[in-house]
Coordinates of C-alpha atoms in Angstrom, one line a residue:
M182 CA 1.7 19.6 -15.7
S183 CA 3.6 21.1 -12.8
L184 CA 5.1 17.6 -12.2
I185 CA 6.6 17.6 -15.7
R186 CA 7.9 21.1 -15.7
G187 CA 10.0 20.2 -12.6
G188 CA 12.1 18.0 -14.8
A189 CA 14.6 15.9 -12.9
M190 CA 15.8 18.7 -10.8
E191 CA 16.6 17.9 -7.2
R192 CA 17.0 20.8 -4.7
R193 CA 20.2 20.7 -2.7
S194 CA 19.6 23.8 -0.6
G195 CA 16.7 23.4 1.8
S196 CA 16.2 19.9 0.5
L197 CA 13.6 17.6 2.0
V198 CA 15.9 14.6 1.1
R199 CA 17.4 13.0 4.1
R200 CA 20.4 10.9 3.6
G201 CA 20.6 7.9 5.9
G202 CA 23.4 5.4 6.1
S203 CA 22.4 2.0 5.0
G204 CA 25.6 0.3 4.1
P205 CA 27.3 0.9 0.8
G206 CA 25.4 3.1 -1.4
G207 CA 23.2 4.2 1.4
L208 CA 19.7 5.2 0.6
G209 CA 18.6 8.8 0.3
R210 CA 15.4 9.1 2.4
V211 CA 12.7 11.6 2.0
H212 CA 10.9 12.3 5.3
E213 CA 7.6 13.0 3.6
I214 CA 7.7 9.8 1.6
D215 CA 8.2 7.8 4.9
A216 CA 5.3 9.7 6.4
L217 CA 3.0 8.9 3.5
R218 CA 4.1 5.2 3.7
G219 CA 3.2 5.2 7.4
F220 CA -0.2 6.6 6.6
A221 CA -0.8 4.1 3.8
L222 CA -0.4 1.2 6.3
F223 CA -3.7 2.2 7.9
G224 CA -5.6 1.8 4.7
I225 CA -4.1 -1.6 4.0
L226 CA -4.8 -2.7 7.6
L227 CA -8.5 -1.7 7.2
V228 CA -9.0 -3.7 4.1
N229 CA -6.9 -6.8 5.1
A230 CA -8.6 -7.0 8.5
Q231 CA -12.0 -7.2 7.0
L232 CA -10.9 -10.0 4.6
M233 CA -9.2 -11.9 7.4
A234 CA -12.1 -11.5 9.9
G235 CA -14.7 -13.6 8.0
P236 CA -16.3 -14.3 4.7
Y237 CA -18.9 -11.6 5.1
T238 CA -17.1 -8.9 7.1
A239 CA -16.0 -6.8 4.1
F240 CA -19.7 -6.6 3.1
G241 CA -20.9 -5.6 6.5
G242 CA -21.8 -9.1 7.7
G243 CA -24.0 -11.9 6.6
P244 CA -27.8 -12.1 6.8
G245 CA -29.1 -10.3 9.9
A246 CA -26.0 -8.1 10.3
S247 CA -26.6 -4.8 12.1
D248 CA -26.9 -1.5 10.4
I249 CA -23.8 -0.2 12.1
D250 CA -21.7 -3.1 10.7
R251 CA -23.1 -2.5 7.2
A252 CA -22.4 1.2 7.4
A253 CA -18.9 0.6 8.6
A254 CA -18.1 -1.7 5.7
W255 CA -19.8 0.7 3.2
A256 CA -17.7 3.6 4.6
V257 CA -14.4 1.7 4.3
T258 CA -15.1 0.8 0.7
A259 CA -16.1 4.3 -0.2
T260 CA -13.0 6.0 1.4
T261 CA -10.2 3.5 1.0
T262 CA -7.9 3.3 -2.0
V263 CA -6.2 0.1 -0.9
Y264 CA -2.8 -0.3 -2.5
Q265 CA -2.6 2.6 -4.8
L266 CA -0.7 5.0 -2.5
F267 CA 1.6 2.1 -1.4
S268 CA 2.3 1.3 -5.0
F269 CA 3.0 4.9 -5.9
L270 CA 5.5 5.1 -3.1
F271 CA 7.1 1.9 -4.2
G272 CA 7.8 3.5 -7.6
Y273 CA 9.0 6.7 -6.0
S274 CA 11.4 4.8 -3.7
F275 CA 12.8 2.8 -6.6
V276 CA 14.0 6.1 -8.1
L277 CA 15.5 7.2 -4.8
Q278 CA 17.3 3.9 -4.4
R279 CA 18.7 4.1 -8.0
R280 CA 19.7 7.7 -7.4
A281 CA 21.5 6.8 -4.2
A282 CA 23.4 3.9 -6.0
R283 CA 24.4 6.2 -8.9
G284 CA 27.9 5.2 -10.0
A285 CA 27.5 1.6 -8.8
G286 CA 26.7 0.5 -12.4
P287 CA 25.8 -3.2 -12.7
V288 CA 25.8 -3.5 -8.9
F289 CA 22.4 -1.9 -8.6
A290 CA 20.9 -4.3 -11.1
V291 CA 22.2 -7.3 -9.1
R292 CA 21.0 -5.8 -5.8
H293 CA 17.6 -5.1 -7.3
L294 CA 17.3 -8.7 -8.4
R295 CA 18.3 -9.9 -5.0
R296 CA 15.8 -7.5 -3.4
T297 CA 12.9 -8.7 -5.5
A298 CA 13.8 -12.3 -4.8
G299 CA 13.8 -11.6 -1.1
L300 CA 10.5 -9.7 -1.3
F301 CA 9.0 -12.7 -3.2
G302 CA 10.2 -15.1 -0.6
L303 CA 8.8 -13.0 2.3
G304 CA 5.5 -12.8 0.4
L305 CA 5.3 -16.5 -0.2
V306 CA 5.8 -17.3 3.5
H307 CA 3.4 -14.6 4.4
A308 CA 0.7 -15.9 2.0
V309 CA 1.0 -19.6 3.2
L310 CA 1.2 -18.9 6.9
L311 CA -0.7 -15.7 7.5
Y312 CA -2.7 -14.2 4.7
P313 CA -3.2 -15.6 1.1
G314 CA -4.1 -12.1 -0.1
D315 CA -0.4 -11.1 0.2
I316 CA 0.8 -8.3 -2.2
L317 CA 4.5 -8.7 -1.8
M318 CA 4.9 -11.5 -4.4
T319 CA 3.0 -9.4 -7.0
Y320 CA 5.2 -6.4 -6.1
A321 CA 8.3 -8.4 -6.6
A322 CA 7.2 -9.5 -10.0
L323 CA 6.2 -6.0 -11.1
A324 CA 9.5 -4.6 -9.7
L325 CA 11.3 -6.5 -12.5
V326 CA 9.0 -4.9 -15.0
L327 CA 9.6 -1.5 -13.4
Y328 CA 13.4 -2.1 -13.7
G329 CA 12.9 -2.6 -17.4
L330 CA 11.0 0.7 -17.7
R331 CA 13.4 2.6 -15.5
D332 CA 14.7 4.9 -18.2
L333 CA 11.3 6.3 -19.1
G334 CA 10.9 10.0 -18.8
P335 CA 8.2 11.4 -16.6
R336 CA 5.9 12.2 -19.5
A337 CA 6.3 8.7 -21.1
A338 CA 5.8 7.0 -17.7
L339 CA 2.6 8.9 -17.1
R340 CA 1.3 8.0 -20.6
V341 CA 1.9 4.3 -20.1
A342 CA 0.3 4.5 -16.6
V343 CA -2.9 6.2 -18.0
C344 CA -3.1 3.6 -20.8
L345 CA -2.8 0.8 -18.3
V346 CA -5.5 2.2 -16.0
V347 CA -8.0 3.1 -18.7
G348 CA -7.4 -0.2 -20.5
L349 CA -8.1 -2.3 -17.3
A350 CA -11.1 -0.1 -16.4
L351 CA -12.7 -0.7 -19.8
V352 CA -12.1 -4.5 -19.5
L353 CA -13.7 -4.6 -16.1
L354 CA -16.5 -2.3 -17.1
G355 CA -17.3 -4.5 -20.1
Y356 CA -17.2 -7.7 -18.2
G357 CA -19.1 -6.2 -15.3
L358 CA -21.9 -5.0 -17.5
A359 CA -22.1 -8.4 -19.2
T360 CA -22.4 -9.9 -15.7
V361 CA -25.3 -7.6 -14.8
A362 CA -27.1 -8.4 -18.1
L363 CA -26.5 -12.2 -18.3
T364 CA -26.3 -13.6 -14.7
E365 CA -28.3 -13.8 -11.5
P366 CA -27.0 -12.2 -8.3
V367 CA -25.3 -14.4 -5.7
T368 CA -27.7 -14.7 -2.7
P369 CA -26.6 -15.2 1.0
A370 CA -28.4 -18.6 0.9
G371 CA -26.5 -19.7 -2.2
Y372 CA -23.1 -18.7 -0.6
A373 CA -23.9 -20.1 2.8
P374 CA -22.5 -23.7 2.3
E375 CA -19.2 -22.4 0.9
A376 CA -19.0 -19.8 3.7
A377 CA -19.6 -22.5 6.3
H378 CA -16.7 -24.6 4.9
I379 CA -14.4 -21.6 5.0
V380 CA -15.4 -20.7 8.6
A381 CA -14.7 -24.3 9.8
A382 CA -11.3 -24.3 8.1
Y383 CA -10.2 -21.0 9.6
R384 CA -11.3 -22.0 13.1
G385 CA -9.4 -25.2 13.0
G386 CA -5.8 -25.9 13.9
F387 CA -2.6 -25.1 12.2
P388 CA -2.9 -27.7 9.3
S389 CA -6.5 -26.6 8.7
V390 CA -5.6 -22.9 8.5
V391 CA -2.6 -23.5 6.2
G392 CA -4.7 -25.7 4.0
A393 CA -7.3 -23.0 3.7
H394 CA -4.6 -20.5 2.7
L395 CA -3.3 -22.9 0.1
R396 CA -6.7 -23.4 -1.4
E397 CA -7.3 -19.7 -1.6
L398 CA -3.9 -18.8 -2.8
P399 CA -4.6 -19.4 -6.6
T400 CA -7.7 -17.2 -6.5
A401 CA -5.8 -14.5 -4.6
L402 CA -2.9 -14.6 -7.1
G403 CA -5.4 -14.5 -9.9
A404 CA -7.0 -11.4 -8.5
N405 CA -3.6 -9.7 -8.0
L406 CA -2.7 -10.6 -11.6
M407 CA -6.0 -9.0 -12.8
Y408 CA -5.2 -5.8 -11.0
A409 CA -1.4 -5.9 -11.8
P410 CA -1.8 -3.3 -14.6
D411 CA -3.2 -0.8 -12.0
M412 CA -0.4 -1.5 -9.6
L413 CA 2.2 -1.1 -12.4
A414 CA 0.5 2.2 -13.4
A415 CA 0.9 3.4 -9.8
F416 CA 4.6 2.3 -9.8
L417 CA 5.1 4.3 -13.0
A418 CA 3.3 7.4 -11.6
G419 CA 5.6 7.2 -8.6
L420 CA 8.6 6.9 -10.9
A421 CA 7.5 9.9 -12.8
A422 CA 6.9 11.9 -9.7
A423 CA 10.3 11.0 -8.2
K424 CA 12.1 11.9 -11.4
A425 CA 10.4 15.3 -11.4
G426 CA 11.2 15.7 -7.7
L427 CA 7.5 16.3 -6.9
V428 CA 7.5 15.7 -3.2
E429 CA 10.8 17.5 -2.7
R430 CA 9.4 20.6 -4.6
R431 CA 5.8 20.6 -3.5
G432 CA 5.8 18.7 -0.2
R433 CA 5.8 21.9 1.8
D434 CA 3.9 24.2 -0.6
R435 CA 0.8 24.5 1.5
V436 CA -1.1 26.6 -1.1
W437 CA -0.5 24.0 -3.8
L438 CA -1.3 21.1 -1.5
R439 CA -4.6 22.7 -0.3
R440 CA -5.7 23.5 -3.8
T441 CA -5.0 20.0 -4.9
V442 CA -7.1 18.5 -2.1
L443 CA -10.0 20.8 -2.9
R444 CA -9.8 20.0 -6.6
W445 CA -9.6 16.2 -6.5
L446 CA -11.2 15.1 -3.2
P447 CA -14.8 15.5 -4.5
V448 CA -13.9 13.4 -7.6
G449 CA -12.3 10.7 -5.5
L450 CA -15.1 10.5 -3.0
A451 CA -17.8 10.5 -5.7
G452 CA -16.1 7.5 -7.3
G453 CA -15.8 5.8 -3.9
V454 CA -19.5 6.2 -3.3
V455 CA -20.3 4.6 -6.6
T456 CA -17.9 1.7 -5.8
A457 CA -19.5 1.2 -2.3
C458 CA -23.0 1.2 -3.8
C459 CA -21.9 -1.5 -6.3
A460 CA -19.9 -3.6 -3.8
N461 CA -21.8 -3.1 -0.5
G462 CA -25.3 -2.2 -1.6
P463 CA -27.9 -1.2 -2.4
L464 CA -27.0 -2.7 -5.8
D465 CA -26.6 -6.5 -5.8
S466 CA -23.4 -8.6 -6.3
R467 CA -23.5 -8.5 -10.1
W468 CA -22.4 -4.8 -10.0
F469 CA -19.2 -5.5 -8.2
L470 CA -16.9 -5.3 -11.2
V471 CA -18.7 -2.2 -12.5
G472 CA -17.9 -0.5 -9.2
H473 CA -14.3 -1.5 -9.4
A474 CA -14.0 -0.2 -12.9
V475 CA -15.2 3.2 -11.6
S476 CA -12.8 2.9 -8.7
L477 CA -9.8 2.4 -11.1
L478 CA -10.6 5.8 -12.7
T479 CA -11.3 7.8 -9.6
A480 CA -9.1 6.2 -7.0
P481 CA -6.0 8.2 -8.2
A482 CA -7.9 11.4 -7.4
L483 CA -8.7 10.1 -3.9
T484 CA -5.1 8.9 -3.4
V485 CA -3.6 12.3 -4.5
S486 CA -6.1 14.1 -2.1
Y487 CA -5.1 11.9 0.8
A488 CA -1.4 12.3 0.1
C489 CA -1.7 16.1 0.0
G490 CA -3.9 16.1 3.1
V491 CA -1.3 14.1 5.0
L492 CA 1.5 16.4 3.9
L493 CA -0.6 19.4 5.1
L494 CA -1.1 17.8 8.4
T495 CA 2.5 16.7 8.9
G496 CA 3.7 20.2 7.8
A497 CA 1.6 21.7 10.6
V498 CA 2.0 19.1 13.3
R499 CA 5.5 17.9 13.7
P500 CA 4.7 15.0 16.1
A501 CA 2.3 13.6 13.6
A502 CA 5.0 13.8 10.9
D503 CA 7.5 12.1 13.1
A504 CA 5.1 9.3 14.1
L505 CA 4.0 8.6 10.6
A506 CA 7.6 8.7 9.2
A507 CA 8.9 6.4 11.9
S508 CA 6.2 3.8 11.1
G509 CA 6.9 4.3 7.4
R510 CA 10.5 3.4 7.8
L511 CA 9.3 0.1 9.4
A512 CA 6.5 -0.4 6.9
L513 CA 7.4 -4.0 5.9
S514 CA 7.7 -5.1 9.5
H515 CA 4.5 -3.4 10.4
Y516 CA 2.7 -4.9 7.4
L517 CA 3.7 -8.4 8.4
T518 CA 3.0 -7.8 12.0
Q519 CA -0.5 -6.7 11.2
S520 CA -1.1 -10.0 9.5
L521 CA 0.4 -11.9 12.4
V522 CA -1.9 -10.1 14.9
L523 CA -5.0 -10.6 12.7
A524 CA -4.2 -14.3 12.1
W525 CA -3.8 -14.8 15.9
V526 CA -7.1 -13.0 16.6
F527 CA -9.3 -14.5 13.9
T528 CA -7.9 -18.0 13.1
G529 CA -7.3 -21.2 15.0
Y530 CA -3.7 -20.0 15.6
G531 CA -5.1 -18.1 18.6
L532 CA -8.5 -16.8 19.5
G533 CA -10.4 -18.3 16.6
L534 CA -12.8 -15.3 16.2
Y535 CA -13.3 -15.8 12.5
D536 CA -16.8 -14.8 11.5
R537 CA -17.6 -14.0 15.1
V538 CA -16.9 -10.2 15.2
G539 CA -18.8 -7.5 13.5
T540 CA -17.3 -5.1 11.0
A541 CA -17.6 -2.1 13.3
V542 CA -15.6 -3.9 16.0
V543 CA -13.0 -4.9 13.4
V544 CA -12.6 -1.3 12.3
A545 CA -12.2 -0.2 15.9
G546 CA -9.6 -2.9 16.5
C547 CA -7.7 -1.6 13.4
V548 CA -7.6 1.9 14.9
L549 CA -6.2 0.4 18.1
L550 CA -3.6 -1.7 16.4
Y551 CA -2.5 1.1 14.1
G552 CA -2.2 3.5 17.1
L553 CA 0.0 0.9 18.8
Q554 CA 2.2 0.6 15.8
L555 CA 2.6 4.4 15.5
A556 CA 3.6 4.5 19.2
L557 CA 6.1 1.7 18.7
G558 CA 7.6 3.3 15.7
T559 CA 8.0 6.6 17.5
R560 CA 9.7 4.9 20.4
L561 CA 12.1 3.1 18.1
M562 CA 12.9 6.1 16.0
G563 CA 16.6 7.0 16.4
R564 CA 17.3 3.7 18.3
I565 CA 17.3 1.2 15.4
R566 CA 18.2 1.5 11.7
Y567 CA 16.0 -1.3 10.5
G568 CA 13.0 -3.3 11.6
P569 CA 13.4 -7.1 11.5
A570 CA 11.8 -7.6 8.1
E571 CA 13.7 -4.6 6.7
L572 CA 17.0 -6.0 8.1
L573 CA 16.3 -9.4 6.5
L574 CA 15.5 -7.9 3.2
R575 CA 18.5 -5.5 3.3
T576 CA 20.8 -8.5 4.2
V577 CA 19.5 -10.4 1.1
T578 CA 19.8 -7.3 -1.0
L579 CA 23.5 -6.8 0.0
A580 CA 24.2 -10.5 0.2
G581 CA 25.6 -9.8 3.6
R582 CA 24.6 -8.1 6.9
P583 CA 24.5 -4.3 6.5
L584 CA 27.5 -2.5 8.0
P585 CA 26.9 -1.4 11.6
G586 CA 26.5 2.3 12.2
T587 CA 24.8 4.8 14.4
S588 CA 21.0 5.1 14.4
S589 CA 19.5 7.4 11.8
P590 CA 19.3 11.1 12.8
A591 CA 16.1 12.9 13.5
P592 CA 14.2 14.1 10.4
R593 CA 15.3 17.4 9.1
P594 CA 12.8 20.0 8.1
A595 CA 12.9 21.9 4.8
G596 CA 15.1 24.9 4.9
A597 CA 17.5 23.4 7.4
G598 CA 20.2 23.0 4.8
P599 CA 21.4 19.8 3.2
P600 CA 22.1 17.0 5.7
P601 CA 25.4 15.2 5.7
V602 CA 26.0 12.2 3.6
R603 CA 27.2 9.2 5.6

């Protein structure tokens, strides 16, 4: 309820909002939001890497897989909330963009439409060439829905979000229980012929890999469509939080942050354990949707706990805050780079290690890649205003190259006074 009581107030003195120039109607940036976005990249990398590494990797490997690989996959499923935090931040940033463009009138609507079209185009290329499980196309479509709901107040947005999540969870739970009651589990032997075909395709040359992506794309889009209500709910939660100025008001309140983590982390982890038991064992494959229904209801608690934990860390360790925020500002470029690196490692584009690397090694590789991205982001902070993907998307949004300017200033801490508007 503290989110609602904050109303739409925005602190001007001691604000956490950082105004960075980004052409006409420059964006107002919140350092903590950038840091959270940088953190969310790691969860996305963990999940996408497993899906890109082989047909069994997300489940700990096929028949005969080692216990350490199975444990690694189980732990990732139990502790990862996938796209919820990223989706929440998308909704939060939408409000910041709209607030920064206040007074632009219809111009914001046109820019938003161009931005979503650019996002969809990037997602389509990404899905065909690198990873059919792309999320950008779905985000682009849902961004249009979010625009239609832009004037919802915080309470109304949260009510709609809750209805979407609960409704989808009930549908998945009902279908999942019917699956448990009426079907037989999929066995490794039954899946082996299809898996062998997929492996051969991904180890082939460029036409073979692209062909595999095109064959998998309808299924991936169908899965994204099924979970679209949950993504939209996270968008709306972000919209409500931004209108209430939640991060600006509570982002440095260490007592509130600590209390929130202690309250909601056990709930989120308990749901994650149930989800992992259903998806990665000991329960068989029929329980998969039941586990995901539970995840829909408890993942918000885990997401909130992680976000508050990251804010506690970044409030205490400035280098960590700067590194995460720098990567968060390059999130789109980092997301696409992750897929590029993973495609080179696992498909016939490069090393062709598809279905040849255990889950534990994949997770270790993710830690290495993410660490390199953090280091790169930190090195580039203050030297560039946009990453390559951000620059492309910004150019499409403005229908022209952004105006040149100096690199963005170093992040300002709370209590430092309002930064200048450029």
